[in-house]
Coordinates of C-alpha atoms in Angstrom, one line a residue:
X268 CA 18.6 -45.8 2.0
X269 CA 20.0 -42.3 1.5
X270 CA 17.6 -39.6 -0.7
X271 CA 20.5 -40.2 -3.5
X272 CA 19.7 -44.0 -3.6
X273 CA 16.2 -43.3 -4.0
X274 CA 16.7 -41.0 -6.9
X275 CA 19.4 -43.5 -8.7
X276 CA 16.1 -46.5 -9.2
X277 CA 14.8 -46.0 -12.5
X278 CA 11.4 -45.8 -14.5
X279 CA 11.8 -48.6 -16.3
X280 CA 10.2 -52.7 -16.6
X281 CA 11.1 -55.4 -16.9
X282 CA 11.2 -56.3 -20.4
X283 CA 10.6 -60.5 -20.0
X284 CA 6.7 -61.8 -20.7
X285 CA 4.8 -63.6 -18.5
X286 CA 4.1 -66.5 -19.3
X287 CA 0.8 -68.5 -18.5
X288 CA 1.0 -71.7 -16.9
X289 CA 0.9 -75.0 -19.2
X290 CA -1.4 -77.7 -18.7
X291 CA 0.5 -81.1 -18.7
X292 CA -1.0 -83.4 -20.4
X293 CA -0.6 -87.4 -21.5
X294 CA 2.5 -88.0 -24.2
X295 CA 0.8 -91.1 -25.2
X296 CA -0.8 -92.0 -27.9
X297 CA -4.4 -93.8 -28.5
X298 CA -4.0 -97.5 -27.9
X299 CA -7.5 -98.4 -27.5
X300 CA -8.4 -97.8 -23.7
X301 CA -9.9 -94.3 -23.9
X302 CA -6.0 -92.3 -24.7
X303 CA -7.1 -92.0 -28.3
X304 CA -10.0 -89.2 -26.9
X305 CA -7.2 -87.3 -24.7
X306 CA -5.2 -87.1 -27.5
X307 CA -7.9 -86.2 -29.8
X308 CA -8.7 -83.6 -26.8
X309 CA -5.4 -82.3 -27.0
X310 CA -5.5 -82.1 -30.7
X311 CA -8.2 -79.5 -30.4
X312 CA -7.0 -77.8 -27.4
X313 CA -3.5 -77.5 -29.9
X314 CA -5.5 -75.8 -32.8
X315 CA -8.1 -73.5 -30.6
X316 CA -4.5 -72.1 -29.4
X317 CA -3.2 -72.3 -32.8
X318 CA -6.0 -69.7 -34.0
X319 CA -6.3 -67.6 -31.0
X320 CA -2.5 -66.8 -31.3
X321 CA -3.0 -65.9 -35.0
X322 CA -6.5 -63.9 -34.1
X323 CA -4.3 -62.0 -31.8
X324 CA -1.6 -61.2 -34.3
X325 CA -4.0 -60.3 -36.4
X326 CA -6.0 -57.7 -34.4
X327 CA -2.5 -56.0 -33.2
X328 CA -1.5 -55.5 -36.5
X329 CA -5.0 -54.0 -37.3
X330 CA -4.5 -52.1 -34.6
X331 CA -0.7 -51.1 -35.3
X332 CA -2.3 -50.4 -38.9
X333 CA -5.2 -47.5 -38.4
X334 CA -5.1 -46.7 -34.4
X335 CA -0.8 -46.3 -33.8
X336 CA -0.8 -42.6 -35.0
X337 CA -3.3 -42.2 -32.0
X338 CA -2.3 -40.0 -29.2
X339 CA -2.8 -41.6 -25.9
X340 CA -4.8 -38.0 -24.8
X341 CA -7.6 -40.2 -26.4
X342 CA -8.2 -42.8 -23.8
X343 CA -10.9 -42.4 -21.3
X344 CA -11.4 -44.9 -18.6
X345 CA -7.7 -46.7 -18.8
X346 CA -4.3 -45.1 -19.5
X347 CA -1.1 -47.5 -20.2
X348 CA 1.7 -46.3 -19.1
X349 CA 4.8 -46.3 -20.7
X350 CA 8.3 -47.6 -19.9
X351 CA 10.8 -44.9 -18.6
X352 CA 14.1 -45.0 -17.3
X353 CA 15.4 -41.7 -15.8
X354 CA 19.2 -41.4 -15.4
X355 CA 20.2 -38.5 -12.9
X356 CA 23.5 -36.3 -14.2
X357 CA 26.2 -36.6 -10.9
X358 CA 27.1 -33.6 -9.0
X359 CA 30.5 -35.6 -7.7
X360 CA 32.8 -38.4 -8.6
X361 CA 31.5 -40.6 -5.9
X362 CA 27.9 -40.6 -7.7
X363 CA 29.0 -40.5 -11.4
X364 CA 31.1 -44.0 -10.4
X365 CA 27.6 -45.3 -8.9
X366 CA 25.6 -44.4 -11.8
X367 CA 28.1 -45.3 -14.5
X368 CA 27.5 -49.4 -12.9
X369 CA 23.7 -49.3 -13.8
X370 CA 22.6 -50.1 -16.6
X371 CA 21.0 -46.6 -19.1
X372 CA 18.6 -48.8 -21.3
X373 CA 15.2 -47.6 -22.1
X374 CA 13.1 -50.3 -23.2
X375 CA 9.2 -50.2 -24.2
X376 CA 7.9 -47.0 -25.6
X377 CA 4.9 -44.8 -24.7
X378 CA 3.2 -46.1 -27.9
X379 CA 1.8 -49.2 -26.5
X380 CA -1.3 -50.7 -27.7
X381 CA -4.4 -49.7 -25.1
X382 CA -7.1 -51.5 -27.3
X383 CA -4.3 -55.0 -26.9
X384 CA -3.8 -54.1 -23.3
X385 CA -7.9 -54.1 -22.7
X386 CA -7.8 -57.3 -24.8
X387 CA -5.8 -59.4 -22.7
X388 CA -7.4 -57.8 -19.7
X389 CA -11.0 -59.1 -20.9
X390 CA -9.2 -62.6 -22.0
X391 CA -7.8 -62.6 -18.3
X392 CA -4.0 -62.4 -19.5
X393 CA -2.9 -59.8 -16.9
X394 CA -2.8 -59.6 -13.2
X395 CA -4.0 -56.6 -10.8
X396 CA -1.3 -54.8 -9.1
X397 CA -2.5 -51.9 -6.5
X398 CA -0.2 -49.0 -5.1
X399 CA -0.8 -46.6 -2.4
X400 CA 1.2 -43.4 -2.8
X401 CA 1.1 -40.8 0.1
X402 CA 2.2 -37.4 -0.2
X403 CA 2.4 -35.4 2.8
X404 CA 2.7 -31.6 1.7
X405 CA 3.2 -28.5 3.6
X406 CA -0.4 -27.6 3.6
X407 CA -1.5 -31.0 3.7
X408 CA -1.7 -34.8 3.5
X409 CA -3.3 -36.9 0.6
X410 CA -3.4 -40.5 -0.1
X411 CA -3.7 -41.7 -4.0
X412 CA -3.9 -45.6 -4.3
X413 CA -3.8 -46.9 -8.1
X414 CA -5.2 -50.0 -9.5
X415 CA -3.1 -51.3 -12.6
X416 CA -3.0 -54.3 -14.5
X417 CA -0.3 -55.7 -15.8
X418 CA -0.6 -57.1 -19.7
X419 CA 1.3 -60.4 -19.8
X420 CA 1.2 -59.5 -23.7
X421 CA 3.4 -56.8 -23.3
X422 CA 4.2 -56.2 -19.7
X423 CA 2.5 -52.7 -19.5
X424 CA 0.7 -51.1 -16.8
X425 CA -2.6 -49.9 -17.8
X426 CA -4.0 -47.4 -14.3
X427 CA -8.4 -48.4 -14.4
X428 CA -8.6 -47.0 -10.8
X429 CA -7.7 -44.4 -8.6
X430 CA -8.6 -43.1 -5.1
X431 CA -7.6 -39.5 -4.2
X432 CA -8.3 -38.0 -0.7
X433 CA -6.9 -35.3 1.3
X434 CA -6.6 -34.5 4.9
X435 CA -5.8 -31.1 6.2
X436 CA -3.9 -29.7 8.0
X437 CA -0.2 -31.3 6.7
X438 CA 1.9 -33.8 9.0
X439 CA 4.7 -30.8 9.5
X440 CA 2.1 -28.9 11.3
X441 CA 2.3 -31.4 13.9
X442 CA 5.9 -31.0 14.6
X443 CA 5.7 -31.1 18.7
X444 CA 3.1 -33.8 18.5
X445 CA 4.3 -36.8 16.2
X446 CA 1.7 -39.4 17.7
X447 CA -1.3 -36.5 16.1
X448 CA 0.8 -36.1 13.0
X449 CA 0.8 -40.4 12.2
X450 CA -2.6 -40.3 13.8
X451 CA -3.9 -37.9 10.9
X452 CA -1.5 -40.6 8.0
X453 CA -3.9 -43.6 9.4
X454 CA -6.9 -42.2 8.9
X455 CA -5.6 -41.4 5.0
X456 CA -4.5 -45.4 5.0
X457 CA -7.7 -46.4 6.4
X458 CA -8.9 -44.7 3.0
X459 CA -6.2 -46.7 1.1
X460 CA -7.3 -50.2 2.9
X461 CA -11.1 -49.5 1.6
X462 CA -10.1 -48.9 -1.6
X463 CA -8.0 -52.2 -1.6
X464 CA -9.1 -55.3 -1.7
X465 CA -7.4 -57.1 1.6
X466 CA -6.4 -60.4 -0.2
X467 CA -3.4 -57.5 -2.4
X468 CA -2.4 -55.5 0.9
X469 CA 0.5 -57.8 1.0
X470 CA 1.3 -57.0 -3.0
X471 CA 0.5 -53.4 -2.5
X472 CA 3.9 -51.2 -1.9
X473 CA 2.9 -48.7 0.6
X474 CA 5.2 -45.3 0.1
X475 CA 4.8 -41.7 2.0
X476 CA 7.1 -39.0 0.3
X477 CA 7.2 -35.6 2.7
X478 CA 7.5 -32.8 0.8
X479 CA 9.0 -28.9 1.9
X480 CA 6.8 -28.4 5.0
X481 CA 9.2 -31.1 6.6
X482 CA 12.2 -29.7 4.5
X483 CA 11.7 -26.5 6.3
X484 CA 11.7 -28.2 10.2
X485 CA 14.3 -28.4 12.2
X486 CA 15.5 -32.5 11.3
X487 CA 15.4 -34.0 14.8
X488 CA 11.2 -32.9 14.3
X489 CA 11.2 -34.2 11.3
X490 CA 12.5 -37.1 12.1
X491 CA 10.3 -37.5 14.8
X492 CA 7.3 -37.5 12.5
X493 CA 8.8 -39.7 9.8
X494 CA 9.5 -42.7 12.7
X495 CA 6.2 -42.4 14.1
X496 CA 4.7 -42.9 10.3
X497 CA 7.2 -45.5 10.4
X498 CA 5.8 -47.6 13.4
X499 CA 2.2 -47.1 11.9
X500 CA 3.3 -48.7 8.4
X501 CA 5.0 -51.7 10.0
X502 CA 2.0 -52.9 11.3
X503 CA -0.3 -51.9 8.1
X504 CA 0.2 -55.3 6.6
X505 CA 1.1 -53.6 3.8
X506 CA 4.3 -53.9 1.5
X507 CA 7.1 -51.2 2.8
X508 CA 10.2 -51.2 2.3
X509 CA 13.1 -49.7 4.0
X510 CA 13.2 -46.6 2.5
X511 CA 9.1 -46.2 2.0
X512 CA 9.1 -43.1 4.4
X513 CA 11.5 -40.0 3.6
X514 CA 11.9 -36.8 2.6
X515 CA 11.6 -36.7 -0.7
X516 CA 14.0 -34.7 -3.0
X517 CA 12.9 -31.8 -5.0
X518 CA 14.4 -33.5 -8.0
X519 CA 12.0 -36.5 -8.0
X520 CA 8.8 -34.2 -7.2
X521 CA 9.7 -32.3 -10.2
X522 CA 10.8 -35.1 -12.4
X523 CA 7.3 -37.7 -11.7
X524 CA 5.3 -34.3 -11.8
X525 CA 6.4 -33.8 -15.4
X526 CA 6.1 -37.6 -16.2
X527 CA 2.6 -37.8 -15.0
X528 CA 1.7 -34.5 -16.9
X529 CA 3.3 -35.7 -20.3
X530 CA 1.7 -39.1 -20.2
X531 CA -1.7 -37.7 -19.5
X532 CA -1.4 -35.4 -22.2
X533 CA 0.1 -38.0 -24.4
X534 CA 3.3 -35.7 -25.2
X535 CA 5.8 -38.0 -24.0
X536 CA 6.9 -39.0 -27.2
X537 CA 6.7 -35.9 -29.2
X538 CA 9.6 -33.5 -30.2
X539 CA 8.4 -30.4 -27.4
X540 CA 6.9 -31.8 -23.7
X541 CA 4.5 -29.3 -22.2
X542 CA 6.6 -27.7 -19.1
X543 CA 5.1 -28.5 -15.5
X544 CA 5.1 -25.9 -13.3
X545 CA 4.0 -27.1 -9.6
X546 CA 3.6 -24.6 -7.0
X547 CA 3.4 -26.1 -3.5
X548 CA 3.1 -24.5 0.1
X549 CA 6.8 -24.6 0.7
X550 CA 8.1 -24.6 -2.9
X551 CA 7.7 -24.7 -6.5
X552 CA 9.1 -27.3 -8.9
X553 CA 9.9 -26.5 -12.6
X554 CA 10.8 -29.0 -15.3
X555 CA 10.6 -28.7 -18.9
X556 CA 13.1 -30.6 -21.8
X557 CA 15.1 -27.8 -23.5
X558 CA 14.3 -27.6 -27.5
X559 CA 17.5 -26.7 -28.5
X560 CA 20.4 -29.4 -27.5
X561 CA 22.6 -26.3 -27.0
X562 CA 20.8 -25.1 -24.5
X563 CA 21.8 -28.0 -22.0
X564 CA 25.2 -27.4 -21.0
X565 CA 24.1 -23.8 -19.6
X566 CA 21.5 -25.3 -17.2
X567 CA 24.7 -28.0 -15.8
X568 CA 23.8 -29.9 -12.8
X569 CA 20.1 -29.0 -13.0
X570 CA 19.8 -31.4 -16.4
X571 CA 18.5 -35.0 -16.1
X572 CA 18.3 -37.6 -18.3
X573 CA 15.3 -39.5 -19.2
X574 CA 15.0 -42.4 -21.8
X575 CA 11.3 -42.8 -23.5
X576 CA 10.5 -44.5 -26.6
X577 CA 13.6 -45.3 -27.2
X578 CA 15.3 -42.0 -27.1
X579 CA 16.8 -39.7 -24.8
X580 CA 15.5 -36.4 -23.2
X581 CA 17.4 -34.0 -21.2
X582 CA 14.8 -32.5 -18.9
X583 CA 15.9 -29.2 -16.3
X584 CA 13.9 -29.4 -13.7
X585 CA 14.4 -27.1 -10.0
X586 CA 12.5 -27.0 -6.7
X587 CA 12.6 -23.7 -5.6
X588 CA 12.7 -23.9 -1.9
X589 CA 11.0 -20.8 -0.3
X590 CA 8.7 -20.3 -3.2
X591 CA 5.7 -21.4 -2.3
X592 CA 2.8 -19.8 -1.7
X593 CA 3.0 -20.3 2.1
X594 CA 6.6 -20.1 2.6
X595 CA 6.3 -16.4 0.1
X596 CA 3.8 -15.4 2.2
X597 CA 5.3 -15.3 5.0
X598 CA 8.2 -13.6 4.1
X599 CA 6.3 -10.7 3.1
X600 CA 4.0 -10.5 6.0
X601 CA 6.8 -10.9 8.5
X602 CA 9.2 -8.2 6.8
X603 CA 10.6 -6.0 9.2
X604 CA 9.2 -8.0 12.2
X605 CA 11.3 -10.3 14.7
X606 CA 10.8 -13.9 14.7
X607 CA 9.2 -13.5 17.6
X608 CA 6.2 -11.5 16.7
X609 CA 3.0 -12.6 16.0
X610 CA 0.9 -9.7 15.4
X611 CA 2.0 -8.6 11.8
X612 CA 0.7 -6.0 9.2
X613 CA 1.6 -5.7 5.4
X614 CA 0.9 -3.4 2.4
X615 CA -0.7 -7.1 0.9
X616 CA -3.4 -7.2 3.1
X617 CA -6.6 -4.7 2.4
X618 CA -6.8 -2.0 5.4
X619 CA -10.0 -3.6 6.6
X620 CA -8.5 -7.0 7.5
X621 CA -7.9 -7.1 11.1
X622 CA -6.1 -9.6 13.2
X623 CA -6.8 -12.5 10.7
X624 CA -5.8 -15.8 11.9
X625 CA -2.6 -17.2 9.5
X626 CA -0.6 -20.3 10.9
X627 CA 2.6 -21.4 9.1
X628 CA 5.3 -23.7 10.7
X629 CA 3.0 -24.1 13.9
X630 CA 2.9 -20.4 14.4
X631 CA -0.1 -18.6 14.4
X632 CA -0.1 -15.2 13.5
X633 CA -2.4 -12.6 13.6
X634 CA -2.5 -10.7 10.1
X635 CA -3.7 -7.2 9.5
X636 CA -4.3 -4.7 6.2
X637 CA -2.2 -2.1 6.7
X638 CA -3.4 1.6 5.9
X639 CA -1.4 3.3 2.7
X640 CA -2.2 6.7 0.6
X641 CA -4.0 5.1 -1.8
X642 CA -6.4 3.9 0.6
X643 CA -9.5 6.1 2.4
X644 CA -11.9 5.0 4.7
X645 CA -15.2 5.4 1.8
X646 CA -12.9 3.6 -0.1
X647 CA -10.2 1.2 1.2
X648 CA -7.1 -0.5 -1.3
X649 CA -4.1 -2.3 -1.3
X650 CA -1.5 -0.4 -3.2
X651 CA -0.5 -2.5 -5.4
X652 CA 2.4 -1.2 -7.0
X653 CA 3.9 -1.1 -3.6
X654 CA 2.6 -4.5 -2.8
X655 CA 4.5 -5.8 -6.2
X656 CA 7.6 -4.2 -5.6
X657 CA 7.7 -6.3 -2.3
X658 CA 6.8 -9.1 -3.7
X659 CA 9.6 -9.2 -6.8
X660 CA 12.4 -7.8 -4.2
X661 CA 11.3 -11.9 -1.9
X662 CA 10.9 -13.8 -5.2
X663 CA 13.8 -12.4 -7.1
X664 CA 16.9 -13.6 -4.9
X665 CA 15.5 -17.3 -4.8
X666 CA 14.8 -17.3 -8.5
X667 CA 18.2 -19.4 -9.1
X668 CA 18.9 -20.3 -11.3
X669 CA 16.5 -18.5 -13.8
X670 CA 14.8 -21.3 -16.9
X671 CA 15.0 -18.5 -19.0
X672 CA 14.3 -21.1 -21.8
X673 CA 10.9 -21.9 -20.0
X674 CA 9.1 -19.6 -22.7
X675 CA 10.2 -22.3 -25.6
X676 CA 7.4 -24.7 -24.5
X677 CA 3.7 -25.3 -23.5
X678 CA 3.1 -24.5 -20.1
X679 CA 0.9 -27.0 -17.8
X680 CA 0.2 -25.7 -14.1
X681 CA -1.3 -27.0 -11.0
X682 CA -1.9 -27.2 -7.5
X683 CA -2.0 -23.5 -6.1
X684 CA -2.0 -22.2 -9.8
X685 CA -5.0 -23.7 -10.6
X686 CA -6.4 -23.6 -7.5
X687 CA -5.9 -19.6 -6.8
X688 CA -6.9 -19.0 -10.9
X689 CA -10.4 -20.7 -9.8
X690 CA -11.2 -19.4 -6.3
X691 CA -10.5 -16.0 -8.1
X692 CA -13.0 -16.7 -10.8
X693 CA -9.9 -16.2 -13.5
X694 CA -11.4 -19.4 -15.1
X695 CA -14.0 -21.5 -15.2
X696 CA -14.5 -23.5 -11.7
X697 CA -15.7 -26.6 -13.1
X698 CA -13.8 -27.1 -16.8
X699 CA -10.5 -25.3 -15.7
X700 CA -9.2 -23.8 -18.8
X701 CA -6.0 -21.7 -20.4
X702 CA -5.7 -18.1 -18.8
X703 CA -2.3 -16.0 -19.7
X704 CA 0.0 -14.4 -17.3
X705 CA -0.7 -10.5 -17.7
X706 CA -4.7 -12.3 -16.4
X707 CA -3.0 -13.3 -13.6
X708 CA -2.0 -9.8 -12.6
X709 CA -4.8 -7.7 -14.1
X710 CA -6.8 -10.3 -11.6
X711 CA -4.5 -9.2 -9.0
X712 CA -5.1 -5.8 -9.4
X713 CA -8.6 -6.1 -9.4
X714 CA -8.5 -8.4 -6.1
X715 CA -6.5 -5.5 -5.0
X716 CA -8.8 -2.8 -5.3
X717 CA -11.6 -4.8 -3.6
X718 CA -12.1 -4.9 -0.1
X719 CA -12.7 -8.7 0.5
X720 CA -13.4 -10.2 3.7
X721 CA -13.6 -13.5 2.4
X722 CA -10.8 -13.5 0.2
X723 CA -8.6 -11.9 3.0
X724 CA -4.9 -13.2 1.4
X725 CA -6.0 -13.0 -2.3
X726 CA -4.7 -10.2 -3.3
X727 CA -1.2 -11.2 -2.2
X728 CA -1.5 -14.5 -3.5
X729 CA -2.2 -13.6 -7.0
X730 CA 0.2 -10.8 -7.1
X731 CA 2.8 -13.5 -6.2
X732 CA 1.7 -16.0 -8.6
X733 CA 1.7 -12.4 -11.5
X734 CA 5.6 -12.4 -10.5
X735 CA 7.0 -16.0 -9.9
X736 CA 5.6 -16.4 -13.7
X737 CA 6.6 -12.9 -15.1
X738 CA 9.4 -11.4 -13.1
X739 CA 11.0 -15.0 -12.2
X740 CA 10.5 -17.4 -14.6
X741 CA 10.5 -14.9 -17.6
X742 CA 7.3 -15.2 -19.0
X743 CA 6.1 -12.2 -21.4
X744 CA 2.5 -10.9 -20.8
X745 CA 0.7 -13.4 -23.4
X746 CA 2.1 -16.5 -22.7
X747 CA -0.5 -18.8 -22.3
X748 CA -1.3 -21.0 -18.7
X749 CA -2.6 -24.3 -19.3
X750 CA -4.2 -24.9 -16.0
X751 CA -4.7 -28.6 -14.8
X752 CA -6.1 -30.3 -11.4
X753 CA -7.2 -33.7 -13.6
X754 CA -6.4 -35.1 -17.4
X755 CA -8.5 -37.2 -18.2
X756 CA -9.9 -38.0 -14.6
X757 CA -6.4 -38.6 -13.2
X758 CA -5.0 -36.1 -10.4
X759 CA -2.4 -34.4 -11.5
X760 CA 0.1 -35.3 -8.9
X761 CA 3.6 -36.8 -9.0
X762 CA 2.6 -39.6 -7.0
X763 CA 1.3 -41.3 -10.0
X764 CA 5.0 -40.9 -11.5
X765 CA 6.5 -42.7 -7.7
X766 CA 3.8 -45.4 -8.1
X767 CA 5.2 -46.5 -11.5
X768 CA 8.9 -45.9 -10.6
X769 CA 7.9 -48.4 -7.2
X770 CA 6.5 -50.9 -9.7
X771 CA 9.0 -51.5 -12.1
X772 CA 12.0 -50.9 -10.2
X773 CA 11.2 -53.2 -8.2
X774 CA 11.5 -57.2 -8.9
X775 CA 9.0 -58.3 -6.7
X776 CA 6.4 -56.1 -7.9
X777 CA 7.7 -57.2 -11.6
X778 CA 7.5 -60.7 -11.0
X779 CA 5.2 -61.4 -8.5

């Protein structure tokens, strides 16, 4: 199944119950042998169901009373997930005449009952379903495997359980040595089969999404890695489908990263989603809803659609290919070198750095600070208003197109945002926090000016980070960062977005 298949299934469930199995019983009547007490039996059994129905009623419309106005930012050890259904906008005929034969419904909202879903779960009228998502990024491979159940009230997942662990470094770093590269996935699934009991493995869709790092290879490597994650999956006794190892598009990571962000923060069905800004090794996702319906025709292909709560929401969203941190810094380093050249200085690197070790696409390169006027021995700098003019003249051409509208909304960052913001000590390393984006480069100048051993690429990093926010995405000074790694205890990944979309776009998930 092509990438464009992939991205066509929708977020959205299946909107029949369940419904629990009946107890037959005897259609006769008393007559004297004993029938009269099974019919007396099934009297009783009649009313007890009778008053639990009602009981039920009765505490969901309590509930719909006082607790419906709740945001679902409230909820602490469960989350239920709404239904979605994303439509993606065609970029030819051929795709608009496949998409206009599925069906655009949106069904269940995002305001689904929590305290009923708990209910049923403690009255045992839902089933566990598990999912094991892995995401192999450019910098490195992580496994999250989900524990839901699903209500057969209301046919919502609610997520209890999750299991996050990462293994460095990523599968495209093994490029000439596929074998190492699955080798390094199983010990990630061995992870996943702890965490899951082994009576669900059959139950449990199994799904690997590469991300840039294998974007960026050569695709006969690539594909070399993906079939030899292939042959390990076949025999994981796991459920995989046909298309459960790929590439995935930059569309989807953008568009589950901004599902899974929303839903955590229990904006999905307000007026104004927070944006998610992801920024990877090998590229950066954006993906906001535009406020003002205008504003949607001039971001064209780039709009998708995406039905929640029973309403529509056109959501831009853009990977930027060449943006991440890795990929940015190795365009800088290398400037003005061959691709054959190893030993590499730049104007980003403080003078006293010397033939650091730096690998990126399996090459290792030997970094060094390189000496600039500002800069003495008693004393030595990065210039960094030469560093930043560098940086802006790499980030500038790839900035296409711009989300100049990006300003309009509440901005939630993660991954190498967050992660650079607290190695840096621009927040707090434990609570995470809001930081602006005129911190991010008075932190960069700062870094700058220090001559930091152990810190040997921060300087560039966050003077990268200063422009991709600023220069690129338009950003004044003061907007303000929201900067995530969990909500709520959750990862922020878009994996948790893929593990819904697997489990109610498929039937046999649905129905099993």
């Amino acid at each position: 199944m092509t990438n464009t298949d992939v991205r066509k299934r929708k977020l959205a469930s299946d909107d029949k119950l369940s419904q629990p199995n009946r107890r037959k019983g005897s259609p006769s009547a008393g007559n004297g042998n004993g029938r009269g007490g099974v019919t007396s039996g099934l009297k009783v059994s009649f009313l007890c169901l009778v008053v639990s129905v009602v009981l039920l009623l009765f505490v969901f419309g309590v509930y719909q009373l006082f607790y419906a106005k709740s945001t679902q930012s409230n909820l602490t050890k469960s989350s239920v997930l709404p239904t979605v259904s994303i439509n993606y906008r065609s970029y030819n005929n051929k795709q608009q005449q496949q998409q206009q034969s599925q069906s655009a419904s949106g069904l269940a909202s995002d305001n689904a009952s929590p305290y009923l879903a708990r209910l049923a779960s403690k009255l045992g009228y839902n089933k566990v379903q598990y999912a094991a998502i892995i995401d192999a990024g450019s910098t490195g491979s992580r496994v999250l495997a989900y524990k839901f159940n699903r209500s057969f009230i209301d046919n919502k997942l609610v997520l209890y359980e999750e299991l996050f662990k990462e293994r460095k470094p990523g599968l495209s770093s093994f490029a000439d040595k596929p074998d190492e590269g699955a080798h390094s996935i199983k010990l990630l699934l061995d992870e996943a089969r702890a965490f899951i009991p082994k009576e669900h493995w059959a139950s449990t869709p199994l799904v690997l999404k590469a991300t840039a790092g294998l974007r960026l290879l050569p695709q006969s490597k690539a594909e070399n890695l993906l079939n030899a994650v292939r042959d390990l999956f076949a025999k994981s006794e796991f459920s995989v489908d046909i298309d459960a190892v790929e590439i995935m598009d930059g569309t989807d990571e953008g568009i589950f990263s901004w599902f899974t962000v929303n839903f955590l923060l229990g904006r999905l069905s307000k007026t104004n989603q927070a944006a998610a800004l992801d920024l990877g090794g090998g590229s950066t996702q954006v993906t906001f809803s535009p406020t003002d319906p205008e504003q949607v025709p001039v971001y064209d292909k780039y709009m998708h659609e995406v039905i929640t709560s029973n309403k529509k929401i056109n959501v831009f969203t853009h990977s930027y290919l060449g943006l991440g941190l890795m990929a940015a810094r190795h365009a800088v380093f290398t400037k003005g070198y061959s691709a054959e050249e190893t030993f590499v200085e730049s104007i980003c690197v403080n003078p006293i750095i010397a033939n650091r070790t730096w690998i990126y696409g399996n090459v290792k390169y030997q970094v060094s600070g390189k000496e600039n006027s500002k800069s003495s021995a008693e004393q030595p700098v990065v210039d960094f208003e030469a560093c930043l003019e560098l940086v802006k003249s790499k980030v500038m051409p790839l900035v296409k197109p711009k989300p100049f509208t990006l300003k309009q909304h509440a901005v939630a960052a993660f991954s190498y945002y967050f992660e650079r913001a607290i190695e840096s000590g621009l927040v707090d390393p434990t609570a995470g926090g809001e930081t602006t984006v005129e911190a991010y480069r008075k932190k960069a100048q700062e870094i700058c000016a220090i001559p930091n051993d152990e810190q040997p690429f921060m300087c560039f990093d966050l003077t990268f980070i200063s422009v991709l926010l600023r220069e690129g995405f338009g950003l004044n000074d003061g907007k303000k960062i929201k900067l995530y790694k969990k909500i709520d205890g959750h990862e922020i990944s878009w994996a948790l977005g893929c593990a819904y979309n697997v489990l109610t776009s498929d039937e046999k998930y649905n129905n099993s």
